[in-house]
CSV table of C-alpha atoms in Angstrom, one decimal:
chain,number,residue,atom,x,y,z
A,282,UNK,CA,-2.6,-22.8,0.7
A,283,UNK,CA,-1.6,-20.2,3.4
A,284,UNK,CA,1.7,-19.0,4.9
A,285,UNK,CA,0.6,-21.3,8.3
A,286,UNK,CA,-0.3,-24.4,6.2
A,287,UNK,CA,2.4,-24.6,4.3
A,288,UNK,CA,5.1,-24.0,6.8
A,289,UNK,CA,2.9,-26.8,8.7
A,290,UNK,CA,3.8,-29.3,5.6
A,291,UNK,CA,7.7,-28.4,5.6
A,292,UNK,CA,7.6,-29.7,9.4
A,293,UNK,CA,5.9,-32.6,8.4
A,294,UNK,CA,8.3,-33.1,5.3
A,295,UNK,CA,11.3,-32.8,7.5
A,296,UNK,CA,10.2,-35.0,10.4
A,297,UNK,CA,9.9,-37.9,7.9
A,298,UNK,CA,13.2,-37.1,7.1
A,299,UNK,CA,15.9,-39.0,9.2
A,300,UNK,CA,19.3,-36.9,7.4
A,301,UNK,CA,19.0,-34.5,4.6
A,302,UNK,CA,21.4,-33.2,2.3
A,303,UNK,CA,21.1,-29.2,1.1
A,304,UNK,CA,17.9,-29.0,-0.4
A,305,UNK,CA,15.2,-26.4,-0.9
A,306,UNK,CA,11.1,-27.0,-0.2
A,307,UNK,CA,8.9,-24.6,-2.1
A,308,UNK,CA,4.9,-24.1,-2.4
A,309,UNK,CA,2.8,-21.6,-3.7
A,310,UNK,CA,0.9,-20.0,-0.9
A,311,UNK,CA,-1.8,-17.6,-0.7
A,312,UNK,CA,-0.8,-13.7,-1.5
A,313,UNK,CA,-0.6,-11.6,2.0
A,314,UNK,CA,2.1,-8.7,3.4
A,315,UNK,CA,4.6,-10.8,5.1
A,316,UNK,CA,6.1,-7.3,6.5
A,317,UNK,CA,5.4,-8.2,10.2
A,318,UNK,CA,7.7,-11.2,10.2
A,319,UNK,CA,10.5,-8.7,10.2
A,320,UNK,CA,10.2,-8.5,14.1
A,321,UNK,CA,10.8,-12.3,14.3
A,322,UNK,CA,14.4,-12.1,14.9
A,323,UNK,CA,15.6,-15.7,15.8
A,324,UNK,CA,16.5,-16.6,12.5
A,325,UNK,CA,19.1,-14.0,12.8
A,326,UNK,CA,19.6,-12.1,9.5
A,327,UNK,CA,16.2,-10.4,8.7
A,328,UNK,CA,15.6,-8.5,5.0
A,329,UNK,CA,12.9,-7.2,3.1
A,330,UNK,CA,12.8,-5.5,-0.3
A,331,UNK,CA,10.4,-3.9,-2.5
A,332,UNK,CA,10.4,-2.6,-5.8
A,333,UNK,CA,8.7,0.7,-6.8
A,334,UNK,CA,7.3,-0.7,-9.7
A,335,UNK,CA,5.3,-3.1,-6.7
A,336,UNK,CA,6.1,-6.0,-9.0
A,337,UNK,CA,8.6,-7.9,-7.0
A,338,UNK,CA,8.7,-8.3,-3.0
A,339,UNK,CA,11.0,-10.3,-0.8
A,340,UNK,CA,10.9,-11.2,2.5
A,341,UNK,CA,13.9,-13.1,3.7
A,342,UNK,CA,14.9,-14.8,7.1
A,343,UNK,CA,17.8,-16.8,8.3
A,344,UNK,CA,21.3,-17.3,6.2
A,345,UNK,CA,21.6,-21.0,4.7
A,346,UNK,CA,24.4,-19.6,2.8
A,347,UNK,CA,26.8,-16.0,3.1
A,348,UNK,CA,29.8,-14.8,0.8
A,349,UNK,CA,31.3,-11.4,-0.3
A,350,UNK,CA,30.2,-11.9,-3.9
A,351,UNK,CA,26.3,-13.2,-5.6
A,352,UNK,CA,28.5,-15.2,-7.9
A,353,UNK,CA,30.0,-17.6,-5.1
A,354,UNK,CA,27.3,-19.6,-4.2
A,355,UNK,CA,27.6,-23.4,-4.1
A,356,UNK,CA,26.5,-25.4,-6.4
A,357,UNK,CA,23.6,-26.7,-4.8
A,358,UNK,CA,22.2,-23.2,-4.8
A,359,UNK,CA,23.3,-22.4,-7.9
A,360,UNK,CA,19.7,-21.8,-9.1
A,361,UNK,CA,18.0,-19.9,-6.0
A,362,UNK,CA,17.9,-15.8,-6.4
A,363,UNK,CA,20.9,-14.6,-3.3
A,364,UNK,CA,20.2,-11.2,-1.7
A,365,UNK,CA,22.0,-8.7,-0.2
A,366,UNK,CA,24.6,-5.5,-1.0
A,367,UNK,CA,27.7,-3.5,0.0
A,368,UNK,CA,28.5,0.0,1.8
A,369,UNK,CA,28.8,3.3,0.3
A,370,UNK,CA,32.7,3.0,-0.2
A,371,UNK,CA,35.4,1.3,1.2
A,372,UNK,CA,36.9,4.5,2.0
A,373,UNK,CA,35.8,5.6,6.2
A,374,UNK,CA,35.8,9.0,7.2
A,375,UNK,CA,39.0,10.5,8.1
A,376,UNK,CA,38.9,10.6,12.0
A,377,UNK,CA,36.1,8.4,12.1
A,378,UNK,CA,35.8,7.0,15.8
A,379,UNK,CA,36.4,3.0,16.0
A,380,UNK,CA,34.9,0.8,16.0
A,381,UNK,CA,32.3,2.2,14.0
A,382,UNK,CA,28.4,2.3,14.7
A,383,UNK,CA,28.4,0.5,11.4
A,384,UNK,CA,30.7,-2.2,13.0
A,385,UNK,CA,27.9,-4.8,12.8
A,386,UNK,CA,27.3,-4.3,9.2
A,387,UNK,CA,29.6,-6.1,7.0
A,388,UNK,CA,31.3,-4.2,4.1
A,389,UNK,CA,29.3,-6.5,1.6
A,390,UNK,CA,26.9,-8.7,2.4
A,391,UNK,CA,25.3,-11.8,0.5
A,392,UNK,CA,23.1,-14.5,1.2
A,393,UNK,CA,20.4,-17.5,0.7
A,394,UNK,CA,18.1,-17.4,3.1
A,395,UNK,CA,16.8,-20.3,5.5
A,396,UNK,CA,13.3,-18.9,4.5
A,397,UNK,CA,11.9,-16.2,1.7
A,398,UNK,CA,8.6,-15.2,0.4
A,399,UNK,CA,8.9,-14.0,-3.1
A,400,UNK,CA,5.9,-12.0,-3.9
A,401,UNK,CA,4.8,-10.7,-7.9
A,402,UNK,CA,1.0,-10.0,-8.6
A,403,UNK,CA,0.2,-13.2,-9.9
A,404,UNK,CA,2.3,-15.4,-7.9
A,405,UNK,CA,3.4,-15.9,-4.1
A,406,UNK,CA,6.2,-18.5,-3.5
A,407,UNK,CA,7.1,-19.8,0.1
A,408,UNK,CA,11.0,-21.0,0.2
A,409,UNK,CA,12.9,-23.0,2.9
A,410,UNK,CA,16.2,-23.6,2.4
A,411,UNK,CA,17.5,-26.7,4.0
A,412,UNK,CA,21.6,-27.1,4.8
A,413,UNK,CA,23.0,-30.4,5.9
A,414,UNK,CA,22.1,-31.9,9.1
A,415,UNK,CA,19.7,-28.9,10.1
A,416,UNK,CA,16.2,-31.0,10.0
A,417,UNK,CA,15.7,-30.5,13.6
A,418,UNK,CA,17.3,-27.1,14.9
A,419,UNK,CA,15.2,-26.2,11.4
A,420,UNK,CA,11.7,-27.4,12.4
A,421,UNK,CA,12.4,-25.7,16.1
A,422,UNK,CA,12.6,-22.5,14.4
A,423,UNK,CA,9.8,-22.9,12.1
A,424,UNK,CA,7.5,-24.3,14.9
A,425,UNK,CA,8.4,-20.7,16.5
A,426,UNK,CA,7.6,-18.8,13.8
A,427,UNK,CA,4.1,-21.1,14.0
A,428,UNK,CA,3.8,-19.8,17.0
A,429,UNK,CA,4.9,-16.2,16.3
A,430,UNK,CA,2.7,-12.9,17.4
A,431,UNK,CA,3.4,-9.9,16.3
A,432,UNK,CA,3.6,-7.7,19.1
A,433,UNK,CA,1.5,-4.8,19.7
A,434,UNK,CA,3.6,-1.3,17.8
A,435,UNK,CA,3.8,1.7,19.3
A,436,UNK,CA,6.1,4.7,18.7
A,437,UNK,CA,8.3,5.7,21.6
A,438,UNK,CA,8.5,9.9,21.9
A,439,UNK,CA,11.2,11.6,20.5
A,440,UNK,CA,13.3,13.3,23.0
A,441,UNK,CA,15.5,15.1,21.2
A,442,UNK,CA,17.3,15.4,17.6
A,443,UNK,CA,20.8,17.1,16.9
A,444,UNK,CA,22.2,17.3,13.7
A,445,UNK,CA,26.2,16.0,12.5
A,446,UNK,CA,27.6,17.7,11.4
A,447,UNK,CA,26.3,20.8,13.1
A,448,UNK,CA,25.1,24.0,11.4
A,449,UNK,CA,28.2,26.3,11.9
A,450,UNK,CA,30.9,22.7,11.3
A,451,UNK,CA,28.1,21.8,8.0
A,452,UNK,CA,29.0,25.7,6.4
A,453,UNK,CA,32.7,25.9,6.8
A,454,UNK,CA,32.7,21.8,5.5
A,455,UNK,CA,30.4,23.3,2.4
A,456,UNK,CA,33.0,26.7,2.0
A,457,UNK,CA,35.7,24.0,1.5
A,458,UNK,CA,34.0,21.9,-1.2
A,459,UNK,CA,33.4,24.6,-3.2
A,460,UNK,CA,37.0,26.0,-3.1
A,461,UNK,CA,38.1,22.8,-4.3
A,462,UNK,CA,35.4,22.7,-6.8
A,463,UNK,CA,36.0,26.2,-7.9
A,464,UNK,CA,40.1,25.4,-7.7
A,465,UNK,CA,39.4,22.5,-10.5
A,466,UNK,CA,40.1,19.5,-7.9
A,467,UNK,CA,36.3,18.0,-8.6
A,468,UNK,CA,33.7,19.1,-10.7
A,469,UNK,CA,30.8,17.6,-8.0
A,470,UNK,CA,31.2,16.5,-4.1
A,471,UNK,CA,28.4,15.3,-2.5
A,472,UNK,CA,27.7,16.0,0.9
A,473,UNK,CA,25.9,13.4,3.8
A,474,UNK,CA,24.6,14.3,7.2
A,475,UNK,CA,23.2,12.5,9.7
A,476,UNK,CA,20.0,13.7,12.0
A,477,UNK,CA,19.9,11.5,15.3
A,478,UNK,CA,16.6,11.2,17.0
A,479,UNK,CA,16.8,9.9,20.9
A,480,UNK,CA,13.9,8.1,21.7
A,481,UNK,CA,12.3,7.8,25.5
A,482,UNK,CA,12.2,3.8,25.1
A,483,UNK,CA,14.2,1.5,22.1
A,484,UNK,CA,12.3,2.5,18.9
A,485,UNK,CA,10.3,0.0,17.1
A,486,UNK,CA,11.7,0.1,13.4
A,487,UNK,CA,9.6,-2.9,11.7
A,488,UNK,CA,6.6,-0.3,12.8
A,489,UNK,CA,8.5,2.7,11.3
A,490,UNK,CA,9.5,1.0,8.3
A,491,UNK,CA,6.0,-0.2,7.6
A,492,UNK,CA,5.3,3.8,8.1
A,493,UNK,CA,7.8,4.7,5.3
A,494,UNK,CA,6.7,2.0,2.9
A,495,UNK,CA,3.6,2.8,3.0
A,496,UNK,CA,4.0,6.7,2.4
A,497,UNK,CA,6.5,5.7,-0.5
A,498,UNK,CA,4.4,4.0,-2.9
A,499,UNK,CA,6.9,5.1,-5.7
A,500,UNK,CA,10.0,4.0,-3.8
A,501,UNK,CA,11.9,0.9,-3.5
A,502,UNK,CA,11.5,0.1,0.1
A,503,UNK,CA,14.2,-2.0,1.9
A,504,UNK,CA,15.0,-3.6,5.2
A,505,UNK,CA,18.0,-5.1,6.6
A,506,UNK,CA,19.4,-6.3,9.5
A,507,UNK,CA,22.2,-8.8,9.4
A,508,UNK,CA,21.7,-10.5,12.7
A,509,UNK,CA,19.6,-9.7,16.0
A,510,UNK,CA,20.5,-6.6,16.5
A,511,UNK,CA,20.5,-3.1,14.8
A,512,UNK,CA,18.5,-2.6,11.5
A,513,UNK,CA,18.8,-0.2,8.3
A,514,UNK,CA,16.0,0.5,6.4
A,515,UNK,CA,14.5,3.2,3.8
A,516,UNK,CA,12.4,4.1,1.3
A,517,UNK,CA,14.4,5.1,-2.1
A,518,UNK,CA,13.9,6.4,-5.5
A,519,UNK,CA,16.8,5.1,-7.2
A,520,UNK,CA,18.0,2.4,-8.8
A,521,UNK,CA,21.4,1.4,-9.2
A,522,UNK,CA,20.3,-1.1,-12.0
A,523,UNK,CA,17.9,-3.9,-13.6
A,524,UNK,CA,19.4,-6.6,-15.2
A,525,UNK,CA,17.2,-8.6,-17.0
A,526,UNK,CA,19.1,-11.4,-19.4
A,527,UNK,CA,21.1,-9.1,-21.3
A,528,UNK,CA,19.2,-5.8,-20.8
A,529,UNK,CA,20.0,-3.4,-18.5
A,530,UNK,CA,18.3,-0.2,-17.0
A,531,UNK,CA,20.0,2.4,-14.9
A,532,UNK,CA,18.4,5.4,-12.9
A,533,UNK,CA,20.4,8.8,-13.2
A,534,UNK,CA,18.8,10.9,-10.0
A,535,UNK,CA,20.3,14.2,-9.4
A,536,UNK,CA,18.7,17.8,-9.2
A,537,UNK,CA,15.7,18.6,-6.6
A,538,UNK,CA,13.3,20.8,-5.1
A,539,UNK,CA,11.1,20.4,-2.7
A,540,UNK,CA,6.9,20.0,-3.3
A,541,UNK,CA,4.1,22.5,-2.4
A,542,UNK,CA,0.4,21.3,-1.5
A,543,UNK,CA,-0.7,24.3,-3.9
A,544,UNK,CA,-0.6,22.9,-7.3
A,545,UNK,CA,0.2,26.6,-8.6
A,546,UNK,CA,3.0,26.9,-6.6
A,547,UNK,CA,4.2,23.1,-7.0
A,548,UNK,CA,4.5,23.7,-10.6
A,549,UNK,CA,6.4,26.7,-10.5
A,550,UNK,CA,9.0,24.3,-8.6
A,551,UNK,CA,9.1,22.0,-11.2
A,552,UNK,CA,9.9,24.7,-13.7
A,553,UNK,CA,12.5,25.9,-12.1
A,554,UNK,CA,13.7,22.6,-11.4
A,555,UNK,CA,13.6,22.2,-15.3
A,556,UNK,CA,15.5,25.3,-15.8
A,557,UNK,CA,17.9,25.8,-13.3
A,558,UNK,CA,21.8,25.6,-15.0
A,559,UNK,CA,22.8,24.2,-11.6
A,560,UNK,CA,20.3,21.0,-11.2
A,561,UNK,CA,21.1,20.1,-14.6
A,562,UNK,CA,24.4,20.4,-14.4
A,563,UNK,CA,25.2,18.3,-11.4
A,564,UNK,CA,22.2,16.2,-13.4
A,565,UNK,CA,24.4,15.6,-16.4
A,566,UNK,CA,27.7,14.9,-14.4
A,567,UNK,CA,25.6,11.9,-13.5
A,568,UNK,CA,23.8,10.9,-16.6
A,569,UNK,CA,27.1,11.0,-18.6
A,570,UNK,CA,29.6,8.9,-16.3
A,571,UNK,CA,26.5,6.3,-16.3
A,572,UNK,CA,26.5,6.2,-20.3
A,573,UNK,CA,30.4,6.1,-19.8
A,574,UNK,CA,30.9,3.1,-17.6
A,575,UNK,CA,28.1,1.1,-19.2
A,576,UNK,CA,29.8,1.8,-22.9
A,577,UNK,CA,32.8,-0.2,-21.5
A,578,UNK,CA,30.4,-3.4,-21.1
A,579,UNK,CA,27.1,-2.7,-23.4
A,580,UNK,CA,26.4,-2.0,-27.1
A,581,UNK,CA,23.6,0.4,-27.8
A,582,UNK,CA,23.8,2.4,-24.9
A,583,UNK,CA,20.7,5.0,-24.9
A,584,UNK,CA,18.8,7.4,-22.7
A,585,UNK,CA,15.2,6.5,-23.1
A,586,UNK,CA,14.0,8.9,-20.5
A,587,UNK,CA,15.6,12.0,-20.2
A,588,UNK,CA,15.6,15.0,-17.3
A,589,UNK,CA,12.3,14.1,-16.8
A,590,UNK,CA,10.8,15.4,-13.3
A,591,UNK,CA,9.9,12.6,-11.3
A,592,UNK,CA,7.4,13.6,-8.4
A,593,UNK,CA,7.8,12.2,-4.9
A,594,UNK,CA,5.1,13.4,-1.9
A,595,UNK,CA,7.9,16.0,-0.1
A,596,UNK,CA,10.5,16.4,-3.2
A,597,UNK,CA,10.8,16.4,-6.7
A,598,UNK,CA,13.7,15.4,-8.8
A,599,UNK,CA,15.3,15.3,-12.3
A,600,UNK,CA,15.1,11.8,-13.6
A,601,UNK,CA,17.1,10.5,-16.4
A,602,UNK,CA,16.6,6.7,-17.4
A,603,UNK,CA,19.4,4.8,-19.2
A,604,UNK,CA,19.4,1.1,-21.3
A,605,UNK,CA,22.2,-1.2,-22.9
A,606,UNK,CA,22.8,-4.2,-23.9
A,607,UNK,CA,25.3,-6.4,-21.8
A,608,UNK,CA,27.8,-7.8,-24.5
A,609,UNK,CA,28.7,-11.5,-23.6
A,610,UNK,CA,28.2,-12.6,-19.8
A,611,UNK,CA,29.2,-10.6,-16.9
A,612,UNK,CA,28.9,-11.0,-13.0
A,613,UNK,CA,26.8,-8.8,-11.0
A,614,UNK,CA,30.1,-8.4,-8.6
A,615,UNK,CA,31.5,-6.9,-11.9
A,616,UNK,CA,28.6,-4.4,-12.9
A,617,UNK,CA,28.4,-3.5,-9.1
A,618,UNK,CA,31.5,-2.5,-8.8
A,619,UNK,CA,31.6,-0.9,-12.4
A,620,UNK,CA,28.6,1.1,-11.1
A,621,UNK,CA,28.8,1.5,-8.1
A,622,UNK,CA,29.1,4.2,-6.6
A,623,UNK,CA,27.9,6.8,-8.7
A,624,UNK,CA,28.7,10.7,-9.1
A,625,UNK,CA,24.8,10.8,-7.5
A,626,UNK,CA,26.1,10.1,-4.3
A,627,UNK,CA,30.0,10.4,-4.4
A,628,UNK,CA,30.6,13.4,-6.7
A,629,UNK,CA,32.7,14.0,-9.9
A,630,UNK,CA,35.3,13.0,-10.7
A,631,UNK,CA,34.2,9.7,-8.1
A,632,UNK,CA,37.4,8.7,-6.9
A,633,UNK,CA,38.6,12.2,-6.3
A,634,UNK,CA,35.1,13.1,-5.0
A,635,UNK,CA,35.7,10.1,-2.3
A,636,UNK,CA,38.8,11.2,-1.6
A,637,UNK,CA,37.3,14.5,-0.4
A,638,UNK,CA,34.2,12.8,1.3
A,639,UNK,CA,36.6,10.6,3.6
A,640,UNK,CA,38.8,13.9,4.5
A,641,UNK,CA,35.9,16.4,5.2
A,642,UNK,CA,32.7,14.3,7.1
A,643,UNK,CA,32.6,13.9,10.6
A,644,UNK,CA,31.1,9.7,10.0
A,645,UNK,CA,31.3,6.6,8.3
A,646,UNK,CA,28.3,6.6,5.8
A,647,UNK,CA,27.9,2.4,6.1
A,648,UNK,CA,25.0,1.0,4.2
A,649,UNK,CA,23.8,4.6,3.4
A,650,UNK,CA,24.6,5.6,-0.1
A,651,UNK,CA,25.1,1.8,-0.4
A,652,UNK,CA,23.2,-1.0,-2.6
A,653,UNK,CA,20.9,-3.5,-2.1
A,654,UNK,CA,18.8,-6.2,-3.8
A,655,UNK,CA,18.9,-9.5,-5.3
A,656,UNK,CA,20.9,-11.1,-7.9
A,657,UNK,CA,20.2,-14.6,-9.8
A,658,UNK,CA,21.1,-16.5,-13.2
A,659,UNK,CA,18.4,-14.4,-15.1
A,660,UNK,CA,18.0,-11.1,-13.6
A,661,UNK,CA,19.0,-8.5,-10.9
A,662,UNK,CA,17.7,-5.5,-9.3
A,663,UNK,CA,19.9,-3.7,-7.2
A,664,UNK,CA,18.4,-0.1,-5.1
A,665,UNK,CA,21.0,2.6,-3.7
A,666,UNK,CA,20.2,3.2,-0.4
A,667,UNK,CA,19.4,6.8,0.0
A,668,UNK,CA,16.2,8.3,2.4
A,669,UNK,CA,17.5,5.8,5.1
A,670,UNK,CA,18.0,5.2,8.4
A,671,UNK,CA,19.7,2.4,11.0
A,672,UNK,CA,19.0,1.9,14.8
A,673,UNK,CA,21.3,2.3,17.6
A,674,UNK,CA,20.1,1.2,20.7
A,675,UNK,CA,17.2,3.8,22.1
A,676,UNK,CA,17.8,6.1,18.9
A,677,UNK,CA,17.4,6.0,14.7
A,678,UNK,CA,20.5,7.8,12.6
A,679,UNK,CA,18.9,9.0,9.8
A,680,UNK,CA,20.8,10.3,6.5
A,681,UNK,CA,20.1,12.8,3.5
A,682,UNK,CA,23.0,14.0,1.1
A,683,UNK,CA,23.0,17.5,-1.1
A,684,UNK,CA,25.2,17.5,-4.8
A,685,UNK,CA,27.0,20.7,-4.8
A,686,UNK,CA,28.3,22.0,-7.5
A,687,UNK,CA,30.1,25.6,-7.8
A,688,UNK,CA,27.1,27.5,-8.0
A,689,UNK,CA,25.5,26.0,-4.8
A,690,UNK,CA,24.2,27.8,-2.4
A,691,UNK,CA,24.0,26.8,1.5
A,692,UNK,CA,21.2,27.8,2.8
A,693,UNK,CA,19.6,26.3,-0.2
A,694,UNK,CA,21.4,23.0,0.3
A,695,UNK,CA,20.8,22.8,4.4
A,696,UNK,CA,17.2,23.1,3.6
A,697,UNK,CA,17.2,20.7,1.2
A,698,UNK,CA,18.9,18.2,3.5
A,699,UNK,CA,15.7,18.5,6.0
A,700,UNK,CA,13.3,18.2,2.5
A,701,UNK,CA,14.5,14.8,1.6
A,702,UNK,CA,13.8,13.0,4.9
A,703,UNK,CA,10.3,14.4,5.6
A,704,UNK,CA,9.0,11.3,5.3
A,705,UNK,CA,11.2,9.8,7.3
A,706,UNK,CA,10.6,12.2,10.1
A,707,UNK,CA,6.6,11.1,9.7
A,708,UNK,CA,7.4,7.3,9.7
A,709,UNK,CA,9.8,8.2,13.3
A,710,UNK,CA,6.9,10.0,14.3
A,711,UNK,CA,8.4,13.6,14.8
A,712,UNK,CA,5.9,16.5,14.4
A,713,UNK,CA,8.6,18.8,15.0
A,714,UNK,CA,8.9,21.8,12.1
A,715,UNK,CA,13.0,21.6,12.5
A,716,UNK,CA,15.9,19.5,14.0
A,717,UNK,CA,18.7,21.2,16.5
């Protein structure tokens, strides 16, 4: 059965319905990239997610239920899979302006949708999600999706990008991390910045996601907006964690260069990236906490892969993968907030590192540097949002960060800022060779 047919039946279902109670229709449909739907916006909340192993995708629409935690569902949904995430941090930029751009975006978001497609290679599952004395306001909205076109994408032109912090404010925020760093305070910060492109029209970011995902086969690639409006979305490499049963996986991610077309010179990258004391450094400060925290809920805590170079199309990174086993039963709230977030995107020591981050950048980070994914009874799979971007009215915000450790150096670091959203730029459709 296709998506059309079976939505068709749920309407039908419905109608000979008079009152229902919370209940959820289901039918296996036909496999096909639901991606498009994204631009339907009057469910509200709009999600998609990907995995980069391709095996699981998830498009979601509407909210049948929302909470701060996965855990807190009602019963009656106790066995469907709730999606969603959290920000970076609590902690907002010191001097940050209010409200923020990321006012929109709650601090941690959860929710079972009013409809998801839940995709793996052999199977393709159509969900509706049906609350208490919604048949009819229900079938409206489904006959409207029946009825839904995708409209014709184009890219706007970019009319300008500028850079925050800028150049000269970026340097003298750098010289003062490493003082601190070199004074003992932290041992890693991580630096954020933000590149704004200013569009000639309001930029089309279902097209410009469909861009990214498509040039970031290896990626997890995700999509969120939590009502009409604006939307975040990215393309990343990292995993927070996998939780399957009682296993869990973990993806340390620090250490890069960037990748050459000339295989010669490409793999003299990856050598260096193999021996440079500096990436593997700020690599280990990562690796380790992630053994540390998950040794205060897991036996047999292990790295199976380890500073491995995983190869993107514009960077390449050091890769470290990490597996334990979850002693008795814990809550995904719990392992989020035991892992989240990590020295990968905060620094080390985190709290310290936050501390810092708050005090020295010019913006609220939001949702970048944040998690998303899905949770249920059996398993989770949660992304960290990094080589992202969110809309604000005709222009895209997009974010990269930089892990500086004492040795850093700034030109090195400002360049690899640019490196790691190269295929962001593409998917916005900027040809330009540098931002202002």
């Amino acid at each position: 059965m296709n998506f059309t047919a079976a939505l068709q039946s749920f309407v039908t279902r419905l109608e000979s319905e008079s009152h229902t109670t919370q209940l959820t229709l289901e039918e296996q449909i036909d496999r096909f990239d639901p991606v498009s739907y994204l631009s339907f916006r009057e469910l509200g909340t709009r999600f998609y997610w990907r995995d980069k192993e391709l095996q699981n995708e998830i498009l979601a629409l509407g909210t049948a239920w929302t909470g701060e935690k996965p855990e807190s569902v009602p019963a009656v949904f106790k066995s469907s899979r709730v999606y969603g995430g959290l920000k970076f941090s609590p902690v907002v930029a010191h001097g940050s302006p209010a409200p923020t751009p990321w006012s929109m975006f709650p601090e941690r978001f959860f929710f079972i949708p009013t409809l998801e497609i839940h995709q793996t290679p052999s199977l393709s599952l159509l969900r509706v999600h049906v609350t208490e004395g919604q048949n009819q306001s229900l079938i409206d909205l489904i006959r409207s999706l029946l009825s839904f076109e995708t409209i014709s994408h184009h890219l706007p032109a970019v009319l300008k990008t500028s850079v925050n912090p800028e150049r000269a404010l970026w340097s003298s925020i750098f010289n003062k991390s490493i003082e601190s760093i070199r004074q003992g305070n932290v041992q890693k910060i991580v630096l954020a910045r933000q590149i704004h492109f200013d569009f000639d029209a309001k930029p089309d970011s279902v097209l410009s996601f469909i861009r990214l995902r498509e040039s970031s086969p290896q990626c997890h690639a995700f999509f969120f907006s939590p009502d009409r409006g604006e939307s975040f979305f990215g393309a990343s490499p990292e995993r927070l964690y996998q939780r399957n049963g009682t296993k869990i996986v973990v993806d340390a991610i620090a250490g890069t260069r960037k990748r050459s077309a000339h295989p010669t010179e490409d793999q003299a990258l990856t050598l260096e990236l193999r021996d440079s004391s500096k990436d593997l450094l700020e690599h280990r400060f990562v690796k380790d906490w992630i053994c540390e925290r998950l040794n205060q809920v897991c036996a047999n805590v292990r790295v199976t892969s380890e500073e491995q170079v995983l190869k993107l199309p514009s960077v390449q990174h050091l890769y470290s993968q990490i597996e334990a086993d979850i002693l008795g039963s814990i809550q995904d709230s719990i392992l989020l907030e035991l892992l989240h977030p990590t020295p990968a995107l905060a620094g080390y020591p985190v709290p310290r590192a936050l501390q810092q981050i708050s005090q020295l950048e010019p913006f609220d980070r939001g949702w970048y540097g944040g998690v998303i994914g899905y949770s249920d009874s059996d398993s989770a799979d949660f992304t960290v949002c990094i080589r992202s971007a969110r809309t604000q009215g005709n222009s895209v915000i997009a974010y990269s960060g930089v892990g500086l450790v004492s040795s850093s150096d700034a030109t090195q670091e400002w360049n690899e800022l640019d490196d790691k959203l190269f295929s962001m730029k593409e998917a916005l459709g900027f040809s330009g060779r540098g931002f202002s």
